[in-house]
Short mmCIF file of C-alpha atoms in Angstrom, two decimals:
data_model
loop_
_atom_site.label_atom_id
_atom_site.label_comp_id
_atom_site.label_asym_id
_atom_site.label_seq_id
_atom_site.Cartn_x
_atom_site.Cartn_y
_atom_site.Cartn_z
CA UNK A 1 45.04 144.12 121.60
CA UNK A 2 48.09 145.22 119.38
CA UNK A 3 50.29 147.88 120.81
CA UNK A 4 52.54 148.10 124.19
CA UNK A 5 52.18 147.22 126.86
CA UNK A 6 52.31 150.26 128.86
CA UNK A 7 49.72 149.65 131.68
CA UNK A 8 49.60 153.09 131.65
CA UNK A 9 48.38 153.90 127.91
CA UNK A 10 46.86 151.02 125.60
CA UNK A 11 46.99 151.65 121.89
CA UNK A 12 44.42 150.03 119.79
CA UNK A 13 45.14 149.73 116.58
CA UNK A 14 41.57 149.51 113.80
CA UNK A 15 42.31 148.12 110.58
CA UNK A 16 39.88 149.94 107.63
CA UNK A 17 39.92 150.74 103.96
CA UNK A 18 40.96 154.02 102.53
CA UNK A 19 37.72 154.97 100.97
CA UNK A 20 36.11 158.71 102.11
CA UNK A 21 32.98 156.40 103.94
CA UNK A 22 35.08 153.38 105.42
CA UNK A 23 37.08 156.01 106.85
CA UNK A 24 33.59 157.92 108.09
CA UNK A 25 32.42 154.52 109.46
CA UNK A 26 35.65 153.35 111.15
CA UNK A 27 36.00 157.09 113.16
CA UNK A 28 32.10 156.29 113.82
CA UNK A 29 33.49 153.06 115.55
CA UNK A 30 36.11 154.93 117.23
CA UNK A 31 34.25 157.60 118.69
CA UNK A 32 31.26 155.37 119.92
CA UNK A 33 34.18 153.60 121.69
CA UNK A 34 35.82 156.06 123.31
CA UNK A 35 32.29 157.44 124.32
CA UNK A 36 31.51 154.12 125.90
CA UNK A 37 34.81 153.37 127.34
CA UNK A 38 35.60 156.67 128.55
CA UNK A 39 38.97 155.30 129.33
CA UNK A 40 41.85 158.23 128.79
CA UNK A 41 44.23 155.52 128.95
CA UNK A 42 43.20 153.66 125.90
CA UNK A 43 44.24 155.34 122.50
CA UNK A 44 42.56 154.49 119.67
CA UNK A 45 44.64 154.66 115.76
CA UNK A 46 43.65 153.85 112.63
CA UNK A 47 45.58 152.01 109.73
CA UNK A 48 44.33 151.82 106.38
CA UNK A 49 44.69 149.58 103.55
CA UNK A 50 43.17 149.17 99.78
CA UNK A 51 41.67 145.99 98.97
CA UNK A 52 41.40 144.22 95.49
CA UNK A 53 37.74 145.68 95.57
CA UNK A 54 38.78 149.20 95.36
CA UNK A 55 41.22 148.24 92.92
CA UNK A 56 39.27 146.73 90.47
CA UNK A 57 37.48 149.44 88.58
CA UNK A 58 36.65 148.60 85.44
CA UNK A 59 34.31 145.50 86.53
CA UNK A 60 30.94 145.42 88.48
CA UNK A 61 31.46 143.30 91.32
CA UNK A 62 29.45 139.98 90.54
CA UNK A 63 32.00 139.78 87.27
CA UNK A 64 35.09 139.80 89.39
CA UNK A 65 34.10 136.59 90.75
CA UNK A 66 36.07 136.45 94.33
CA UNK A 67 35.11 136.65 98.18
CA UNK A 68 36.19 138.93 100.39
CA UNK A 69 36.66 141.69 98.00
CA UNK A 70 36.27 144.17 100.42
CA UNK A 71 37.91 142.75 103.65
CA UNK A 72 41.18 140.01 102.78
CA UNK A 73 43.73 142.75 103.30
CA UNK A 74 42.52 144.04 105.91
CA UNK A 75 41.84 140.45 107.66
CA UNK A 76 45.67 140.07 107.07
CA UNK A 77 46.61 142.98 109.20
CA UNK A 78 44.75 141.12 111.81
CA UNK A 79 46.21 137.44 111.76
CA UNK A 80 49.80 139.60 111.88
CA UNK A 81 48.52 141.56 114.57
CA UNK A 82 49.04 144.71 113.08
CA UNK A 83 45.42 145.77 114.21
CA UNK A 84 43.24 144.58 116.88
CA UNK A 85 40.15 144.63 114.73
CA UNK A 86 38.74 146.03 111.71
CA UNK A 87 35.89 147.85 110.97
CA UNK A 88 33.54 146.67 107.52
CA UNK A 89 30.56 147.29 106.19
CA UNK A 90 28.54 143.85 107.00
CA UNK A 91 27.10 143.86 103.61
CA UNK A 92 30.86 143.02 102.27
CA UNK A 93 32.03 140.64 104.34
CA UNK A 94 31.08 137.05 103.35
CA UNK A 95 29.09 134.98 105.34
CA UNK A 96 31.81 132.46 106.42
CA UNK A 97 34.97 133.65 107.73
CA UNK A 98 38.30 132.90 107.56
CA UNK A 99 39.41 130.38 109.97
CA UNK A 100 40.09 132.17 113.36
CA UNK A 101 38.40 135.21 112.87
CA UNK A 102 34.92 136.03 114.16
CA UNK A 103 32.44 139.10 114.09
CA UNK A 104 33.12 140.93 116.99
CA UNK A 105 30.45 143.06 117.56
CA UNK A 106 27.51 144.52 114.77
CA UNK A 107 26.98 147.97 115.70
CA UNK A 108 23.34 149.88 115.24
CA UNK A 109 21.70 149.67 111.69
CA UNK A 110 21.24 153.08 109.62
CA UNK A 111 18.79 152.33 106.82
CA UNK A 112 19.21 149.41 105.57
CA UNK A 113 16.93 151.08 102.35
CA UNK A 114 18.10 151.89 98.46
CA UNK A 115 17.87 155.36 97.38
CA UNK A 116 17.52 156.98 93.95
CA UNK A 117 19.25 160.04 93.08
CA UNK A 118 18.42 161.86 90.03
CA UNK A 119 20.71 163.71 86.98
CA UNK A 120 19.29 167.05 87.46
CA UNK A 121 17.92 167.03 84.32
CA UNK A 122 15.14 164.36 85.42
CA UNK A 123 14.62 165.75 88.59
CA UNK A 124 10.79 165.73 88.31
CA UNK A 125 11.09 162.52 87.14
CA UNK A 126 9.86 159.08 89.27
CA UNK A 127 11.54 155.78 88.44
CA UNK A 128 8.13 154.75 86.80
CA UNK A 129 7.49 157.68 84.95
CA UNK A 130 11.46 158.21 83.28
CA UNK A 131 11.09 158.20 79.92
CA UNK A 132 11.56 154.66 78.09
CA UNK A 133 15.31 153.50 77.65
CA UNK A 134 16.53 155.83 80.33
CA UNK A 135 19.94 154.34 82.01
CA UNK A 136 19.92 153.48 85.57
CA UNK A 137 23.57 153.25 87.08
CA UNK A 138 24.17 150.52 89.51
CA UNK A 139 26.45 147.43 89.65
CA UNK A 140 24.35 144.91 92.04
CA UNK A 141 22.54 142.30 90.38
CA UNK A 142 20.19 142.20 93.10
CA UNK A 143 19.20 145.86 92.13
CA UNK A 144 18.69 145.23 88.60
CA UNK A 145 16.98 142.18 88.79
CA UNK A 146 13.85 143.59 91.18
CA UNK A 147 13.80 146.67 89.47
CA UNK A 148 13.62 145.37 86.11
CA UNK A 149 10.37 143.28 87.77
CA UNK A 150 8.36 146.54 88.80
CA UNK A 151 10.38 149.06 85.78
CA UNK A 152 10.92 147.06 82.81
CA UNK A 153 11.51 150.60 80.52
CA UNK A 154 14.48 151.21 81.78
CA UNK A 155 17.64 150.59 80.85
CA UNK A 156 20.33 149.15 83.56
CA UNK A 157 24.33 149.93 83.26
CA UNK A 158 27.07 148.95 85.80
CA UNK A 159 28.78 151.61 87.66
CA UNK A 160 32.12 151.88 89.71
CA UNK A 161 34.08 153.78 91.61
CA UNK A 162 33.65 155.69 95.42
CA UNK A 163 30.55 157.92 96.01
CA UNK A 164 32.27 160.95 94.45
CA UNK A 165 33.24 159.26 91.36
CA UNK A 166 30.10 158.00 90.51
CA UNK A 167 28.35 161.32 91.69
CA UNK A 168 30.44 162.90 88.85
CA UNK A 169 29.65 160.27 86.10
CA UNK A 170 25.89 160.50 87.20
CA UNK A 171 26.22 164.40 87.16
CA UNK A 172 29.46 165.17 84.26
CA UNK A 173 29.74 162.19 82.70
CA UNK A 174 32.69 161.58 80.45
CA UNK A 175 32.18 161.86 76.48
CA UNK A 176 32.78 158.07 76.49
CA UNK A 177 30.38 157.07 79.75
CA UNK A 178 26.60 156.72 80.12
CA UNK A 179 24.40 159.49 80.37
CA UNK A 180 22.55 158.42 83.60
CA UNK A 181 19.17 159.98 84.75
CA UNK A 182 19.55 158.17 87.82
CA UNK A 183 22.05 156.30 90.05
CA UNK A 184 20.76 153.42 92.70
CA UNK A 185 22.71 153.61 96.33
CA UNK A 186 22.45 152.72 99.36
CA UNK A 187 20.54 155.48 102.00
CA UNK A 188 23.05 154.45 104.60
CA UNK A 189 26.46 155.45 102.72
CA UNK A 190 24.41 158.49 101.89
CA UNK A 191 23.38 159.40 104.90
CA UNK A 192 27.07 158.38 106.46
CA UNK A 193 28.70 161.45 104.21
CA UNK A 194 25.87 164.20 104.56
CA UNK A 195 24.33 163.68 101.28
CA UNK A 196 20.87 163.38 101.89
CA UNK A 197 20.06 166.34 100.09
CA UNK A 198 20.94 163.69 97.37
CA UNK A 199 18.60 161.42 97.92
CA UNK A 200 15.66 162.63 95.48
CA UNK A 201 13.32 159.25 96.88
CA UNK A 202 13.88 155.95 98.73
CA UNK A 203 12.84 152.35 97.42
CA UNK A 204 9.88 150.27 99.39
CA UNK A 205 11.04 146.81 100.24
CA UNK A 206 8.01 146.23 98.26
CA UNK A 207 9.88 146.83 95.44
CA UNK A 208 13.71 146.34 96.13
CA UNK A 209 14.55 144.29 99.30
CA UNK A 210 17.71 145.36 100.55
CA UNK A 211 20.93 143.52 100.78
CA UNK A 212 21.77 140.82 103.49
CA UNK A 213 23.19 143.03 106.22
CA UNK A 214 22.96 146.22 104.74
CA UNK A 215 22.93 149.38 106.29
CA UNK A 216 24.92 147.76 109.14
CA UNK A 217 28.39 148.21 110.21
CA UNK A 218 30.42 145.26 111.77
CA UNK A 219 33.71 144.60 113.54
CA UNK A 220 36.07 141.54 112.96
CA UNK A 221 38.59 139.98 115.22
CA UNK A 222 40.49 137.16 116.05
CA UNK A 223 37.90 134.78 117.87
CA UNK A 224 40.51 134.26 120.78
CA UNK A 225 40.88 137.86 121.50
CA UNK A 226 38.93 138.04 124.78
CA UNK A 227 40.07 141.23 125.62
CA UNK A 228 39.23 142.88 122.50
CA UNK A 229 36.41 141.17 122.40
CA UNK A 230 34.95 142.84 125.73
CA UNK A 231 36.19 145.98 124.49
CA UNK A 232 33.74 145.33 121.26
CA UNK A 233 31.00 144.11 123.56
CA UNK A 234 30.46 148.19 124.47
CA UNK A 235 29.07 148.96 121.57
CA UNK A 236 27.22 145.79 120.45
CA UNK A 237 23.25 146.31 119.04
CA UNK A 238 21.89 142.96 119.85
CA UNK A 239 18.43 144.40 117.93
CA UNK A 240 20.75 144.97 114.89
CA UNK A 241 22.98 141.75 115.83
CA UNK A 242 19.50 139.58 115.88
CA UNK A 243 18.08 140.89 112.67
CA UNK A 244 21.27 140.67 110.78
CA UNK A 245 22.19 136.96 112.29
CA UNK A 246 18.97 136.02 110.50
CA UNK A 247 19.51 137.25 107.47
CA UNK A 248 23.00 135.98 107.12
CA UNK A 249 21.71 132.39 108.14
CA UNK A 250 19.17 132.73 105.45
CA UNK A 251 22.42 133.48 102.67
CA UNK A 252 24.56 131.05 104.24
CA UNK A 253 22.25 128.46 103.64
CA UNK A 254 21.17 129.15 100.12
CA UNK A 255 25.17 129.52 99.44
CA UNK A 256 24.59 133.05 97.91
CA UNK A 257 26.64 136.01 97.12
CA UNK A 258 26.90 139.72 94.75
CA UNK A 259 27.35 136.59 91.80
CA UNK A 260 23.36 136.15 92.37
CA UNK A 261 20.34 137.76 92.94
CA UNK A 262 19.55 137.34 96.79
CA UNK A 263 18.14 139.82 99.14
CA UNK A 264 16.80 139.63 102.60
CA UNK A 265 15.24 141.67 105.42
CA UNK A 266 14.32 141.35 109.07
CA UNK A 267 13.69 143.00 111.26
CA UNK A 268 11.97 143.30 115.10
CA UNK A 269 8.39 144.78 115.25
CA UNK A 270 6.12 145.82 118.38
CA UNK A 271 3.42 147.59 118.47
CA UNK A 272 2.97 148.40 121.89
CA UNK A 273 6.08 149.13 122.96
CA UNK A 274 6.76 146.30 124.84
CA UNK A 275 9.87 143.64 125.00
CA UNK A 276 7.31 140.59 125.30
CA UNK A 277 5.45 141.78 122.45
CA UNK A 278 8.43 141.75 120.13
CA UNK A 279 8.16 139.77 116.81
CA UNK A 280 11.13 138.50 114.69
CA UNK A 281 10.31 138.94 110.54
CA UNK A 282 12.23 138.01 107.92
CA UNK A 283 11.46 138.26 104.27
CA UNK A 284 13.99 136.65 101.94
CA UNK A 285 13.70 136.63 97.41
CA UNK A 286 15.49 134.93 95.17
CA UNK A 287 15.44 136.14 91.40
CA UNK A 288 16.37 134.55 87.98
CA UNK A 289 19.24 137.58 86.87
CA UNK A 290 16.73 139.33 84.13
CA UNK A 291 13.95 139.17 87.00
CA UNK A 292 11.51 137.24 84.86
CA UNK A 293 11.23 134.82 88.00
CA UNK A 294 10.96 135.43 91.68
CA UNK A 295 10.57 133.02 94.78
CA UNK A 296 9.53 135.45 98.30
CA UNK A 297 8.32 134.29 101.03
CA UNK A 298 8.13 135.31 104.68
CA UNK A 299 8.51 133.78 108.23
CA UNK A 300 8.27 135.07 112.03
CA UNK A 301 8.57 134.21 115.24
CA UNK A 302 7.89 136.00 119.34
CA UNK A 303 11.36 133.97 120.06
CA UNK A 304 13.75 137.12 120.19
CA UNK A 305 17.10 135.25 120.78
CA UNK A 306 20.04 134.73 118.01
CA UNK A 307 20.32 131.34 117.81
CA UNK A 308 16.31 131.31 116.68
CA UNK A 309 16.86 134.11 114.32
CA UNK A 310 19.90 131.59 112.55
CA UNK A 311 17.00 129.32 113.08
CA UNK A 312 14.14 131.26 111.41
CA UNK A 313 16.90 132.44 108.43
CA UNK A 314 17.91 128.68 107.81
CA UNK A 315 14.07 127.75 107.55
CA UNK A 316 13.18 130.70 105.28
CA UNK A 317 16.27 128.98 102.74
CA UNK A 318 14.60 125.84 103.16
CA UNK A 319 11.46 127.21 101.88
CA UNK A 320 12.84 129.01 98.71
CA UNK A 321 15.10 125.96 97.82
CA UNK A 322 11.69 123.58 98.29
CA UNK A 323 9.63 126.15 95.78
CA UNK A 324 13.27 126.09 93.05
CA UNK A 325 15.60 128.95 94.69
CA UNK A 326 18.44 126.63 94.60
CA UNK A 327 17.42 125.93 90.30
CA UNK A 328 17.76 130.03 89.90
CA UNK A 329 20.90 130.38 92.13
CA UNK A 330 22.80 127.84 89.82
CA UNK A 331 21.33 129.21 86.78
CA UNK A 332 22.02 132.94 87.64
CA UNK A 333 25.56 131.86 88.51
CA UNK A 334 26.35 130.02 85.59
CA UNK A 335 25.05 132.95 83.58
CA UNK A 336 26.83 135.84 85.09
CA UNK A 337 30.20 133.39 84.52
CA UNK A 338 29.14 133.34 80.73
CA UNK A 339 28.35 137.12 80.43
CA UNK A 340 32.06 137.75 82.27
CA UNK A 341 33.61 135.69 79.97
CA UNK A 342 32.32 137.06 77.02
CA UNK A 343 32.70 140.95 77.82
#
């Protein structure tokens, strides 16, 4: 752990971004470990940093074209040792890591759902019945391309910023901005800064399966820090941990990213409330970018452990690629590199 070496007081230092919600979710961390710990001795402080994600406004993610966006800098702070760990939303952390860093823990999902939250002008208003040509604000390709399956009317249009910004360009939009009837986010980041009374309807996995990892919060470290490591340990959800191992396995393998249209969800049902009943589901899609074409399919298995749910998100890949997934990736991604280089 960074700090002295005081045997009487232990500082822990948690590395996070600057933005109103990482800062919500890191002090989540922190108070869910010093609940668990219930050590007086160990204080807990939090750096921040900006990444080039939150600097890069002016660009939907998918047309910036790097990894990490959302967690190099603050990876840095850890191979200096300036933090013990850092605190992400798993959704933006790519699916390989950096050489000597591992995921330290995966704390307990919130929803892992997509929400819809309405201009007050179309309040009354469903996604299917919004009048024809009506601009839906969201950035993620894997949005846009279900939606446009189920909601062809509608028009879709990239936006940026942090919660509040985008609030106020769904709400008071600029002269020179969109006039959106209705913005796409995710329930959890909602949830995470007391907006629910936001949240005018939320999204079947029917209709838009959520993001690999989404909804889930999850803490990086060096892989040889044993110490921090155990501290992590306190406040692992191996339900969560399980589900989200599987998806992950299922985007490693198909070599995905926000550049193409991938989305994946498991998760652990039982119906009679009991352990040896539990089954493992996971249902992954892969989509051409304008949604015309869409390869789903679904696996389970009673084997609640994480190297089968790797297992079972490795095999659902498998599948897709077999039935063309790995045609669509390479076409999405060599059109999303055309459309950035023309705009």
């Amino acid at each position: 752990m960074s700090g002295n070496n005081n045997c009487e007081s232990k500082i822990v230092t948690i590395a996070s971004r600057k933005s109103k919600l990482a800062l919500i979710q890191t002090n989540h961390v922190k108070a869910l470990l010093e609940e668990r710990t219930n050590d007086e001795n160990i204080k807990f402080h939090i750096v921040t940093k900006e990444t080039l994600g939150d600097q890069i406004l002016n660009k939907s993610l998918s047309k910036i074209g790097e990894k990490g966006l959302f967690t190099k800098e603050l990876e840095v702070l850890l191979y200096n040792e300036l933090a013990s760990f850092a605190v992400h939303s798993l959704k933006d952390m790519p699916t390989v890591l950096p050489d000597g860093l591992v995921l330290g823990c995966i704390t307990e999902r919130e929803s892992p759902f997509d929400a819809v939250v309405m201009n007050e002008n179309y309040k009354e208003f469903t996604l299917e019945s919004l009048p024809e040509g009506s601009i839906v604000g969201t950035s993620s390709l894997r949005r846009i391309a279900q939606l446009k399956r189920k909601y062809s009317h509608l028009e879709f249009k990239s936006v940026r910023g942090n919660l509040t910004t985008r609030l106020r360009k769904l709400d008071e939009p600029k002269e020179d901005e969109p006039k959106y009837a209705c913005l796409i986010l995710a329930e959890a980041g909602l949830k995470r800064q007391e907006l629910s009374n936001r949240i005018h309807s939320v999204i079947s996995s029917d209709v838009c399966l959520p993001a690999v990892g989404q909804g889930a919060l999850a803490i990086e470290c060096k892989e040889n820090d044993n110490e921090t490591l155990s501290l992590l340990s306190t406040i692992k959800c191996n339900r969560t941990t399980i589900c989200c191992s599987a998806e992950r396995s299922f985007m490693t393998k198909l070599q995905g990213g926000c550049q193409t249209p991938v989305a994946a969800y498991a998760q652990i049902l039982n119906q009679n409330n009991n352990d040896d009943n539990d089954i493992l589901t996971i249902t992954g899609r892969v989509l051409s970018l304008d949604g015309s074409e869409c390869l789903e399919h679904s696996l389970q298995t009673n084997i609640i452990t994480i190297d089968q749910a790797c297992l079972i998100g490795q095999q659902l890949a498998e599948f897709l690629i077999e039935k063309g997934a790995d045609r669509l990736l390479v076409q999405s991604h060599e059109e999303n590199n055309s459309n950035s280089n023309n705009n």
